Short mmCIF file of C-alpha atoms and ligand atoms in Angstrom, two decimals:
data_model
loop_
_atom_site.label_atom_id
_atom_site.label_comp_id
_atom_site.label_asym_id
_atom_site.label_seq_id
_atom_site.Cartn_x
_atom_site.Cartn_y
_atom_site.Cartn_z
CA MET A 230 -23.76 70.74 29.66
CA SER A 231 -21.28 67.98 29.54
CA GLU A 232 -17.98 67.38 32.12
CA GLN A 233 -15.82 68.03 28.89
CA ARG A 234 -17.31 70.74 28.37
CA LYS A 235 -17.74 72.74 31.24
CA GLN A 236 -12.94 71.16 31.71
CA ASN A 237 -12.64 73.37 28.28
CA LEU A 238 -14.25 76.23 29.08
CA ALA A 239 -12.48 76.51 32.09
CA GLN A 240 -9.27 76.01 30.19
CA LEU A 241 -10.31 78.98 28.79
CA THR A 242 -10.86 80.87 32.03
CA ARG A 243 -7.25 79.91 33.30
CA ASN A 244 -5.35 80.41 30.22
CA ALA A 245 -6.98 81.90 27.10
CA ALA A 246 -3.73 82.98 25.30
CA PHE A 247 -3.18 81.00 21.88
CA ASP A 248 -0.01 80.62 19.52
CA ALA A 249 -3.24 79.04 16.65
CA VAL A 250 -7.25 79.56 16.86
CA VAL A 251 -8.13 77.95 14.06
CA VAL A 252 -11.86 78.84 13.07
CA GLY A 253 -14.50 75.90 11.42
CA GLY A 254 -14.32 72.22 12.81
CA GLY A 255 -15.31 70.78 9.37
CA VAL A 256 -12.49 67.96 7.45
CA ASN A 257 -9.29 70.85 7.14
CA GLY A 258 -10.12 72.68 10.61
CA ILE A 259 -9.66 69.54 12.12
CA GLY A 260 -6.80 68.44 10.18
CA VAL A 261 -4.29 72.23 11.32
CA TYR A 262 -5.44 71.89 14.90
CA ARG A 263 -4.72 68.12 14.76
CA ASP A 264 -1.73 68.74 12.41
CA LEU A 265 -0.50 72.15 15.15
CA SER A 266 -1.18 71.02 18.12
CA LEU A 267 1.46 67.83 17.22
CA GLN A 268 4.13 69.84 16.50
CA GLY A 269 3.40 71.93 20.49
CA LEU A 270 0.96 74.97 19.98
CA ARG A 271 -1.31 75.11 22.19
CA VAL A 272 -5.10 75.64 19.34
CA LEU A 273 -7.94 76.63 20.34
CA LEU A 274 -10.84 74.85 17.22
CA ILE A 275 -13.93 76.66 17.02
CA GLU A 276 -16.71 75.59 15.31
CA ARG A 277 -20.51 77.08 15.14
CA ASN A 278 -22.19 74.06 14.86
CA ASP A 279 -21.29 70.40 15.68
CA PHE A 280 -18.03 69.05 14.46
CA CYS A 281 -17.98 68.19 10.68
CA SER A 282 -21.92 68.70 10.03
CA GLY A 283 -20.90 70.89 7.18
CA CYS A 284 -19.16 70.10 3.56
CA SER A 285 -17.05 67.27 4.82
CA ALA A 286 -20.78 64.77 6.40
CA ALA A 287 -21.89 65.66 2.50
CA PRO A 288 -19.42 64.24 0.49
CA SER A 289 -19.01 61.19 -2.05
CA ARG A 290 -17.62 59.72 0.05
CA MET A 291 -14.21 58.46 -2.59
CA ILE A 292 -11.36 58.76 -1.57
CA HIS A 293 -10.21 59.26 -4.49
CA GLY A 294 -7.54 60.71 -7.30
CA GLY A 295 -9.79 62.75 -9.26
CA LEU A 296 -10.04 60.72 -13.13
CA ARG A 297 -11.50 63.89 -14.42
CA TYR A 298 -9.01 65.89 -12.82
CA LEU A 299 -6.71 64.67 -15.48
CA GLU A 300 -8.42 65.92 -17.99
CA ASN A 301 -7.98 69.80 -16.33
CA GLY A 302 -4.58 69.01 -16.62
CA GLU A 303 -3.95 68.77 -12.83
CA PHE A 304 -1.35 66.57 -12.51
CA ASP A 305 0.04 67.75 -9.49
CA LEU A 306 -3.66 67.48 -7.86
CA VAL A 307 -4.15 63.87 -8.73
CA ARG A 308 -0.99 62.61 -8.06
CA GLU A 309 -0.82 64.75 -4.94
CA SER A 310 -4.46 62.93 -4.00
CA LEU A 311 -3.05 59.03 -4.93
CA PHE A 312 -0.58 59.93 -2.54
CA GLU A 313 -2.96 60.91 0.07
CA ARG A 314 -5.57 58.58 -0.88
CA ASP A 315 -2.60 55.38 -0.33
CA ALA A 316 -1.79 57.12 3.29
CA LEU A 317 -5.59 56.87 3.63
CA LEU A 318 -5.19 53.29 3.31
CA ARG A 319 -2.83 52.55 5.57
CA ASN A 320 -3.70 55.54 8.22
CA ALA A 321 -7.12 54.38 9.00
CA PRO A 322 -8.13 50.86 7.34
CA HIS A 323 -10.97 50.53 9.35
CA MET A 324 -13.01 52.90 7.51
CA VAL A 325 -10.70 53.65 3.93
CA ARG A 326 -11.38 50.66 1.84
CA PRO A 327 -11.02 49.43 -1.30
CA LEU A 328 -13.71 50.82 -4.34
CA PRO A 329 -13.14 48.84 -7.44
CA THR A 330 -15.43 50.84 -10.00
CA VAL A 331 -16.90 50.31 -13.42
CA ILE A 332 -16.49 52.63 -15.78
CA PRO A 333 -19.03 52.19 -18.68
CA ILE A 334 -17.97 52.94 -22.16
CA ALA A 335 -20.10 53.24 -25.04
CA SER A 336 -17.60 54.15 -28.31
CA TRP A 337 -13.75 54.23 -29.35
CA PHE A 338 -12.84 58.02 -28.94
CA SER A 339 -15.58 60.38 -28.40
CA GLY A 340 -14.20 63.08 -25.82
CA THR A 341 -10.84 62.74 -27.07
CA LEU A 342 -10.73 66.04 -28.82
CA ASN A 343 -12.98 67.64 -25.97
CA ALA A 344 -10.08 66.55 -23.50
CA ALA A 345 -7.44 67.51 -25.86
CA ALA A 346 -8.97 71.13 -26.26
CA GLN A 347 -9.55 71.34 -22.42
CA PHE A 348 -6.00 70.49 -20.98
CA LEU A 349 -5.35 73.37 -23.96
CA GLY A 350 -7.70 75.77 -22.04
CA ARG A 351 -10.22 75.81 -24.81
CA GLY A 352 -12.33 72.93 -23.18
CA GLY A 353 -16.35 73.40 -22.27
CA LYS A 354 -18.84 71.70 -21.43
CA PRO A 355 -17.02 67.69 -21.77
CA ALA A 356 -18.65 65.30 -24.19
CA ALA A 357 -18.50 61.35 -23.50
CA ARG A 358 -15.48 59.49 -23.04
CA GLY A 359 -14.14 57.44 -24.43
CA ALA A 360 -11.82 54.09 -24.71
CA VAL A 361 -9.20 56.16 -26.11
CA PRO A 362 -9.19 59.14 -23.34
CA ILE A 363 -10.20 56.54 -20.34
CA LYS A 364 -7.19 54.66 -21.65
CA LEU A 365 -4.88 57.65 -20.89
CA GLY A 366 -6.73 58.65 -17.86
CA LEU A 367 -6.15 55.10 -16.42
CA ALA A 368 -2.69 54.52 -17.30
CA LEU A 369 -1.55 57.71 -15.89
CA TYR A 370 -3.02 56.73 -12.97
CA ASP A 371 -1.38 53.61 -12.96
CA TRP A 372 2.38 54.90 -14.06
CA VAL A 373 1.77 58.19 -10.76
CA THR A 374 1.36 54.45 -7.91
CA ARG A 375 3.87 52.72 -10.07
CA LYS A 376 6.63 52.50 -7.03
CA ARG A 377 4.44 52.55 -4.14
CA ARG A 378 1.34 50.07 -5.46
CA VAL A 379 -1.34 49.37 -2.68
CA LEU A 380 -4.34 48.74 -5.74
CA PRO A 381 -5.10 46.63 -8.46
CA LYS A 382 -3.45 48.43 -11.77
CA HIS A 383 -6.89 48.93 -14.73
CA ARG A 384 -7.84 46.96 -17.37
CA PHE A 385 -10.45 46.40 -20.29
CA HIS A 386 -13.18 43.79 -20.26
CA SER A 387 -14.96 43.29 -23.82
CA GLY A 388 -18.92 43.68 -24.12
CA ALA A 389 -19.21 39.98 -23.60
CA GLN A 390 -18.12 40.62 -19.80
CA THR A 391 -18.82 43.64 -20.18
CA ARG A 392 -22.54 42.27 -19.80
CA ARG A 393 -21.86 39.34 -18.35
CA LEU A 394 -20.31 40.78 -14.72
CA TRP A 395 -22.92 43.84 -14.77
CA PRO A 396 -26.02 42.19 -17.10
CA ALA A 397 -28.23 45.20 -15.96
CA LEU A 398 -26.08 48.03 -17.89
CA THR A 399 -27.55 49.60 -20.71
CA ASP A 400 -27.24 47.82 -23.82
CA LYS A 401 -24.90 50.93 -25.37
CA SER A 402 -22.23 49.98 -23.29
CA ARG A 403 -20.44 48.06 -25.66
CA ARG A 404 -17.03 47.29 -23.40
CA SER A 405 -15.97 48.46 -19.94
CA ALA A 406 -12.71 49.66 -17.82
CA VAL A 407 -12.26 48.59 -14.61
CA TYR A 408 -9.96 50.82 -12.11
CA TYR A 409 -9.17 51.17 -7.44
CA ASP A 410 -10.31 53.84 -5.77
CA ALA A 411 -11.62 54.49 -2.14
CA TRP A 412 -14.22 54.98 -0.18
CA ILE A 413 -15.07 55.46 4.06
CA SER A 414 -17.41 54.62 5.25
CA HIS A 415 -18.19 56.67 8.22
CA PRO A 416 -16.00 60.38 6.96
CA GLU A 417 -17.73 62.16 10.42
CA ARG A 418 -16.54 59.60 13.21
CA LEU A 419 -12.95 60.13 11.21
CA CYS A 420 -13.33 63.53 12.06
CA VAL A 421 -14.19 62.47 15.86
CA GLU A 422 -11.26 60.27 15.70
CA LEU A 423 -8.64 62.94 15.23
CA LEU A 424 -10.39 65.24 17.72
CA ARG A 425 -9.88 62.23 20.49
CA ASP A 426 -6.41 61.48 19.01
CA VAL A 427 -5.41 65.40 19.91
CA ALA A 428 -6.93 65.92 23.09
CA GLU A 429 -5.23 62.55 23.93
CA ALA A 430 -1.51 63.62 22.84
CA ALA A 431 -1.70 68.17 23.59
CA PRO A 432 -4.16 68.18 26.21
CA GLY A 433 -3.62 71.92 25.90
CA SER A 434 -5.31 72.69 23.41
CA VAL A 435 -9.72 72.77 23.14
CA ALA A 436 -11.47 71.74 20.97
CA LEU A 437 -15.07 73.46 20.83
CA ASN A 438 -18.05 72.79 18.80
CA TYR A 439 -21.16 75.52 18.91
CA ALA A 440 -19.43 78.47 19.81
CA GLU A 441 -18.17 81.15 17.82
CA ILE A 442 -15.30 84.11 17.68
CA GLU A 443 -15.88 87.77 17.37
CA LEU A 444 -13.64 90.77 16.66
CA ASN A 445 -14.19 93.65 18.17
CA GLY A 446 -11.90 96.14 17.34
CA ASN A 447 -8.32 94.19 19.07
CA ILE A 448 -9.88 91.54 21.40
CA PHE A 449 -10.87 88.72 20.18
CA ARG A 450 -13.95 87.11 22.00
CA LEU A 451 -15.35 83.12 22.02
CA ARG A 452 -19.15 83.56 22.32
CA ASP A 453 -20.24 79.58 24.06
CA GLY A 454 -23.10 79.52 21.58
CA LEU A 455 -25.18 77.08 24.21
CA THR A 456 -25.05 79.65 27.68
CA GLY A 457 -23.91 82.97 25.88
CA ALA A 458 -20.98 83.84 27.61
CA THR A 459 -18.22 85.40 26.06
CA PHE A 460 -14.09 84.62 26.18
CA GLU A 461 -12.16 86.97 25.57
CA ILE A 462 -9.35 85.08 24.00
CA SER A 463 -5.81 86.15 22.23
CA PRO A 464 -4.14 84.12 19.20
CA LYS A 465 -1.48 84.39 17.69
CA VAL A 466 -2.34 83.75 14.09
CA VAL A 467 -5.57 82.61 13.28
CA VAL A 468 -6.49 80.15 10.79
CA ASN A 469 -9.92 81.07 9.27
CA ALA A 470 -10.84 76.79 7.90
CA THR A 471 -14.36 77.98 7.33
CA GLY A 472 -15.24 76.27 3.87
CA ALA A 473 -17.55 78.06 1.54
CA TRP A 474 -18.38 79.88 4.82
CA LEU A 475 -14.60 81.75 4.24
CA ASP A 476 -15.14 84.60 2.22
CA ASP A 477 -18.35 86.21 5.04
CA THR A 478 -15.45 84.79 8.37
CA ILE A 479 -12.39 87.11 6.12
CA ALA A 480 -15.75 89.49 6.51
CA ALA A 481 -16.25 89.57 9.96
CA LEU A 482 -12.81 88.99 11.13
CA VAL A 483 -10.99 91.36 8.80
CA GLN A 484 -11.18 95.43 8.68
CA GLY A 485 -11.05 97.01 5.32
CA LYS A 486 -12.38 95.58 2.34
CA THR A 487 -10.92 91.62 0.34
CA GLU A 488 -11.44 90.03 -3.15
CA ARG A 489 -13.84 86.89 -2.77
CA LEU A 490 -12.45 84.11 -2.41
CA VAL A 491 -14.56 81.26 -2.03
CA SER A 492 -17.28 80.23 -4.80
CA GLY A 493 -20.09 77.82 -3.47
CA THR A 494 -21.61 74.19 -5.20
CA LYS A 495 -24.57 72.71 -3.55
CA GLY A 496 -24.03 68.87 -3.93
CA SER A 497 -26.50 66.38 -3.36
CA HIS A 498 -26.53 62.79 -2.70
CA LEU A 499 -29.71 60.11 -1.95
CA ILE A 500 -29.10 56.72 -0.72
CA ILE A 501 -31.65 54.23 -1.95
CA ASP A 502 -32.89 51.34 -0.38
CA ASN A 503 -33.44 49.34 -4.33
CA ALA A 504 -32.30 45.32 -4.14
CA ARG A 505 -32.14 45.21 -7.73
CA LEU A 506 -29.66 48.05 -8.04
CA TYR A 507 -27.37 46.96 -5.48
CA ASP A 508 -27.21 43.66 -7.70
CA ALA A 509 -26.39 44.97 -10.79
CA LEU A 510 -23.60 47.17 -9.50
CA ASN A 511 -21.76 43.68 -8.98
CA GLY A 512 -19.30 45.03 -5.08
CA HIS A 513 -18.56 48.13 -8.05
CA MET A 514 -18.45 51.94 -8.46
CA ALA A 515 -20.12 52.74 -11.43
CA TYR A 516 -18.92 55.69 -12.51
CA PHE A 517 -20.12 57.78 -15.57
CA GLU A 518 -20.96 60.70 -17.83
CA ASN A 519 -25.32 62.01 -17.16
CA THR A 520 -26.25 63.94 -20.25
CA ASP A 521 -25.17 67.27 -19.54
CA GLY A 522 -22.24 65.64 -19.12
CA ARG A 523 -21.80 65.84 -15.71
CA VAL A 524 -19.95 62.41 -13.88
CA CYS A 525 -22.29 60.69 -11.60
CA ILE A 526 -21.40 57.63 -9.01
CA VAL A 527 -22.99 55.39 -7.92
CA PHE A 528 -22.27 52.56 -5.17
CA PRO A 529 -23.26 49.98 -3.02
CA TYR A 530 -23.39 50.41 0.43
CA GLN A 531 -24.00 49.35 3.78
CA GLY A 532 -26.48 47.19 2.39
CA LYS A 533 -28.20 49.88 0.52
CA VAL A 534 -26.92 52.80 -2.52
CA LEU A 535 -25.65 55.57 -2.35
CA ALA A 536 -25.67 57.77 -5.91
CA GLY A 537 -24.77 61.71 -7.04
CA SER A 538 -23.75 64.15 -7.37
CA THR A 539 -25.54 67.52 -8.68
CA ASP A 540 -23.72 70.45 -9.33
CA ILE A 541 -24.57 73.82 -8.52
CA ARG A 542 -24.13 77.00 -7.90
CA VAL A 543 -24.74 79.17 -5.04
CA GLU A 544 -24.20 82.45 -4.16
CA LYS A 545 -24.93 82.81 -0.12
CA ALA A 546 -23.14 80.01 1.68
CA ARG A 547 -27.18 78.14 4.52
CA ARG A 548 -27.47 75.44 5.58
CA VAL A 549 -29.23 73.06 2.05
CA ARG A 550 -30.99 70.07 1.87
CA CYS A 551 -31.63 67.97 -1.36
CA GLU A 552 -34.79 69.11 -3.40
CA ASP A 553 -36.96 67.29 -5.22
CA ASP A 554 -34.95 68.21 -8.83
CA GLU A 555 -32.19 67.12 -7.79
CA ARG A 556 -33.80 63.71 -6.63
CA ASP A 557 -35.14 63.20 -9.33
CA TYR A 558 -31.16 64.56 -11.66
CA ILE A 559 -29.85 62.03 -10.07
CA LEU A 560 -32.20 58.90 -10.61
CA GLY A 561 -32.88 59.56 -14.29
CA ALA A 562 -28.93 59.71 -14.36
CA LEU A 563 -29.49 56.57 -12.22
CA ARG A 564 -32.09 54.59 -15.14
CA LEU A 565 -29.92 56.67 -17.79
CA VAL A 566 -27.21 53.67 -16.76
CA PHE A 567 -29.62 51.18 -16.09
CA PRO A 568 -32.02 50.68 -17.64
CA LYS A 569 -33.59 48.27 -16.60
CA VAL A 570 -33.72 47.97 -13.33
CA ALA A 571 -36.40 50.46 -11.99
CA ILE A 572 -35.89 52.93 -9.33
CA SER A 573 -38.29 54.77 -7.92
CA ALA A 574 -38.95 58.00 -6.44
CA ASP A 575 -40.26 55.88 -2.44
CA GLU A 576 -37.00 53.96 -1.87
CA VAL A 577 -34.94 57.01 -1.24
CA VAL A 578 -34.04 56.45 2.14
CA PHE A 579 -32.39 59.40 2.92
CA SER A 580 -30.65 62.24 1.03
CA TYR A 581 -28.08 64.64 2.29
CA SER A 582 -26.51 68.35 0.16
CA GLY A 583 -23.14 70.38 1.43
CA ILE A 584 -21.32 72.72 -0.31
CA ARG A 585 -17.54 72.28 -2.17
CA PRO A 586 -15.86 75.51 -0.64
CA LEU A 587 -14.31 76.70 -4.30
CA PRO A 588 -11.73 77.95 -5.23
CA HIS A 589 -13.67 81.64 -6.99
CA SER A 590 -13.69 80.66 -10.12
CA ASP A 591 -16.65 82.62 -13.39
CA GLN A 592 -16.36 78.41 -15.21
CA ASP A 593 -19.80 78.96 -16.49
CA PHE A 594 -19.40 74.83 -16.00
CA THR A 595 -19.07 73.87 -12.66
CA GLY A 596 -17.77 70.44 -12.55
CA ARG A 597 -14.57 71.92 -14.65
CA ILE A 598 -14.00 74.01 -11.48
CA SER A 599 -9.92 73.18 -9.61
CA ARG A 600 -11.03 71.14 -7.11
CA GLY A 601 -7.08 72.03 -6.01
CA HIS A 602 -6.25 73.80 -2.98
CA ASP A 603 -4.40 76.96 -2.28
CA ILE A 604 -3.13 79.00 2.01
CA ARG A 605 -4.08 82.10 1.29
CA ARG A 606 -2.87 84.58 3.92
CA LEU A 607 -4.42 87.98 5.26
CA PRO A 608 -1.84 90.62 7.13
CA GLY A 609 -2.64 92.14 10.15
CA ALA A 610 -2.56 92.31 13.55
CA VAL A 611 -3.44 88.53 13.87
CA PRO A 612 -2.65 87.18 10.12
CA GLN A 613 -4.98 84.94 9.17
CA PHE A 614 -4.28 81.84 6.77
CA CYS A 615 -7.23 81.10 5.14
CA MET A 616 -7.54 77.24 3.53
CA VAL A 617 -9.20 77.87 -0.07
CA GLY A 618 -11.47 74.82 -1.42
CA GLY A 619 -9.22 71.07 -1.08
CA LYS A 620 -10.78 67.69 -0.79
CA TRP A 621 -11.64 64.99 1.96
CA THR A 622 -8.83 63.17 0.29
CA THR A 623 -6.41 65.67 0.56
CA PHE A 624 -7.24 67.28 4.06
CA ARG A 625 -3.90 65.84 5.95
CA ALA A 626 -1.78 67.44 3.05
CA PHE A 627 -3.92 70.75 2.94
CA ALA A 628 -3.96 70.42 7.06
CA GLU A 629 0.32 70.48 6.99
CA GLN A 630 1.13 72.36 4.29
CA THR A 631 -1.36 75.01 5.53
CA ALA A 632 0.03 74.37 9.23
CA ASP A 633 3.88 74.56 7.89
CA ALA A 634 3.07 78.15 6.98
CA VAL A 635 1.69 78.77 10.73
CA LEU A 636 5.22 77.48 12.33
CA SER A 637 7.34 79.22 9.72
CA SER A 638 5.29 83.37 10.60
CA LEU A 639 5.43 81.88 14.57
CA VAL A 640 9.20 80.14 13.53
CA ARG A 641 8.21 77.34 14.90
CA ASN A 642 9.98 74.00 13.94
CA ARG A 643 8.14 71.05 12.46
CA ARG A 644 8.27 68.40 15.66
CA VAL A 645 7.01 65.35 13.70
CA SER A 646 4.43 64.80 10.50
CA THR A 647 1.23 63.25 10.03
CA ARG A 648 2.47 61.02 7.35
CA ASP A 649 1.96 58.17 8.49
CA MET A 650 0.01 58.88 11.52
CA ALA A 651 -2.64 55.99 11.88
CA ILE A 652 -6.11 57.93 13.22
CA GLY A 653 -8.06 56.57 16.31
CA GLY A 654 -9.50 52.48 15.51
CA GLY A 655 -7.13 52.86 12.39
CA ARG A 656 -4.02 51.91 15.36
CA GLN A 657 -2.40 48.45 14.83
CA PHE A 658 -5.67 47.41 12.66
CA PRO A 659 -4.68 43.89 11.77
CA ASP A 660 -4.52 43.31 8.45
CA ASP A 661 -7.61 40.45 8.79
CA PRO A 662 -9.96 41.89 10.94
CA SER A 663 -12.29 38.98 11.50
CA VAL A 664 -9.29 38.32 14.13
CA LEU A 665 -10.00 41.51 16.31
CA CYS A 666 -14.30 39.86 15.28
CA ARG A 667 -13.62 37.03 17.06
CA GLN A 668 -11.78 37.96 20.23
CA LEU A 669 -14.02 40.85 20.44
CA GLN A 670 -17.23 38.13 19.90
CA ALA A 671 -14.78 36.03 23.46
CA GLN A 672 -14.30 38.53 25.75
CA HIS A 673 -17.58 40.56 25.59
CA ALA A 674 -19.66 37.19 24.33
CA LEU A 675 -20.95 39.28 21.32
CA PRO A 676 -22.88 37.46 18.71
CA PRO A 677 -20.52 38.05 14.16
CA ASN A 678 -22.48 41.20 13.43
CA ARG A 679 -22.92 42.60 16.66
CA ALA A 680 -18.97 42.55 16.82
CA GLU A 681 -18.28 42.92 12.88
CA GLN A 682 -20.34 46.06 13.15
CA LEU A 683 -19.04 47.57 15.77
CA ILE A 684 -14.83 47.26 14.41
CA ASP A 685 -16.38 48.78 11.38
CA ARG A 686 -17.40 51.34 12.74
CA TYR A 687 -14.98 51.67 15.83
CA GLY A 688 -12.22 49.81 14.41
CA THR A 689 -9.55 48.52 17.65
CA ARG A 690 -11.14 50.76 19.32
CA ALA A 691 -14.56 48.47 19.18
CA ALA A 692 -13.21 46.46 22.39
CA GLU A 693 -13.98 49.99 24.34
CA LEU A 694 -17.06 50.47 23.68
CA ALA A 695 -18.24 47.07 23.70
C1 FAD B 1282 -21.48 66.64 -2.84
C2 FAD B 1282 -19.92 66.71 -2.17
C3 FAD B 1282 -19.40 65.46 -2.50
C4 FAD B 1282 -18.14 65.57 -2.79
N1 FAD B 1282 -17.37 64.41 -2.95
C5 FAD B 1282 -16.02 64.01 -2.05
C6 FAD B 1282 -15.76 63.45 -2.81
O1 FAD B 1282 -15.34 62.15 -3.28
N2 FAD B 1282 -14.14 63.50 -2.29
C7 FAD B 1282 -13.12 64.08 -1.70
O2 FAD B 1282 -12.42 63.85 -1.63
N3 FAD B 1282 -14.40 65.82 -1.45
C8 FAD B 1282 -15.01 65.02 -1.74
N4 FAD B 1282 -16.18 66.22 -1.36
C9 FAD B 1282 -15.33 67.89 -0.96
C10 FAD B 1282 -15.03 68.07 0.35
O3 FAD B 1282 -15.66 66.99 1.26
C11 FAD B 1282 -14.75 69.21 0.94
O4 FAD B 1282 -13.27 69.35 0.41
C12 FAD B 1282 -14.60 69.28 2.17
O5 FAD B 1282 -15.27 68.53 2.90
C13 FAD B 1282 -14.37 70.55 2.45
O6 FAD B 1282 -13.98 70.41 4.10
P1 FAD B 1282 -13.74 72.08 4.75
O7 FAD B 1282 -13.57 71.18 5.98
O8 FAD B 1282 -12.89 72.95 4.23
O9 FAD B 1282 -15.71 72.59 4.94
P2 FAD B 1282 -16.44 71.72 6.15
O10 FAD B 1282 -16.94 70.60 6.13
O11 FAD B 1282 -18.04 72.72 5.20
O12 FAD B 1282 -15.86 73.34 7.32
C14 FAD B 1282 -16.28 74.33 7.08
C15 FAD B 1282 -16.89 74.43 8.84
O13 FAD B 1282 -16.35 75.59 9.39
C16 FAD B 1282 -17.37 75.90 9.96
N5 FAD B 1282 -18.11 77.32 10.81
C17 FAD B 1282 -18.84 78.10 10.03
N6 FAD B 1282 -18.31 79.46 10.04
C18 FAD B 1282 -18.24 80.11 10.89
C19 FAD B 1282 -17.81 80.75 11.79
N7 FAD B 1282 -18.37 81.71 11.70
N8 FAD B 1282 -17.27 79.92 13.19
C20 FAD B 1282 -17.14 79.31 13.93
N9 FAD B 1282 -17.33 78.15 12.67
C21 FAD B 1282 -18.33 78.96 11.54
C22 FAD B 1282 -18.83 75.15 9.77
O14 FAD B 1282 -20.03 75.31 10.19
C23 FAD B 1282 -18.61 74.37 9.05
O15 FAD B 1282 -18.21 73.58 10.13
C24 FAD B 1282 -17.92 66.35 -1.81
C25 FAD B 1282 -18.40 67.91 -1.49
C26 FAD B 1282 -19.57 67.84 -1.98
C27 FAD B 1282 -20.48 70.02 -1.62
#
């Protein structure tokens, strides 16, 4: 057993009283663990598997406003997401970077009526979007960020410009639009950095993976998944951040029946080793529709290409993997948008899947289910705050809102905001990372590509690693 784990378990034995116990160590649970710990609360984080091994390790890696949510009329979600995107670009510049995105456009007006119907609450499956609805969406995107512009505004390209910049794009694309969002290189690592930040700033809090919580009568017990040892713990509140497993956790920790809060949908991605496809993207993400109306994405990722995703309802949360039919669906979508590039299943070098913990909904077209978030308080001797829904992009805001609800219930005040707080190796990260690279090479006699790789992964903590 690691020294750190021994110390964590010793802390539990010495003092088992916590202001809050957060169950679930994905990005949302880790976010609220950080926020509450920084307010001076003693917090215990319990994760059943490894930290950030659920849905939070399986996103499309976009840190984005969510262009298509505008069609659903979710302006508040888009505004909040754009704000959080820009905050992550500032607070974690070593891992979150600008992502220029091209939208191939086949017609002028297609999809306009459908978007309007959806906006009025009557839409179903979306139709292919034409230039007009895309222009409206991108203008709104730019308008929301007008006062604190971090990324360039959108622009449209004619057919000739589109063919020059993306010669392998489908001929059906008569023009294109380019706008900017952001992407995250290593979501799991950013979660580990958040945990390290808490360990330094709030040593009284404890984060334990491979552990579970049980309720026996009125007694909460933590079971160490590695040794089987149990510890009685006494929290004032519980935060349920178990994502797609939220309802199972409620069933285990609440006496009596409650309504269902989460409906999961499974999404898979492929990493493809295909140099022609990589070149065809010309450094951009392509954001396009498949024939079923679902939005798909493909972008250059660590010298390869990342493409996704599927959106399939799952009745019961479980560990998931990308199935052959999902792989074929994603490859089929890529062939539609880049028909001149030969892409074969043998070039898929990696795949990953996760279950989106979406708010419970009966919507037939899963792409229409809101990606927003909500906090549900379940009363009891130990109240439970359930984190429902959410996106990777908005984890900080969701954590802050949940922490505020917990603070209010415990009659405690907020001491600090995480809004402008740099994360891990994002602290003092220079505008020009090549400065850091040269320093690292000189101090540790490293070849340039190794120094770059360390900075890419660990930011200003690279020297510690070197
Ligand atoms: C295919 C796909 C693409 C996505 N793309 C994007 C994107 O590009 N941008 C974006 O912003 N968002 C994206 N998302 C959404 C985003 O990834 C999720 O909203 C977010 O990761 C959810 O985090 P979470 O912490 O709520 O859930 P999770 O990461 O699933 O964390 C829940 C954790 O709880 C643990 N747990 C469960 N039960 C227990 C228990 N009883 N005791 C202890 N631990 C327990 C689980 O092991 C798990 O680690 C995407 C999601 C998917 C699936």
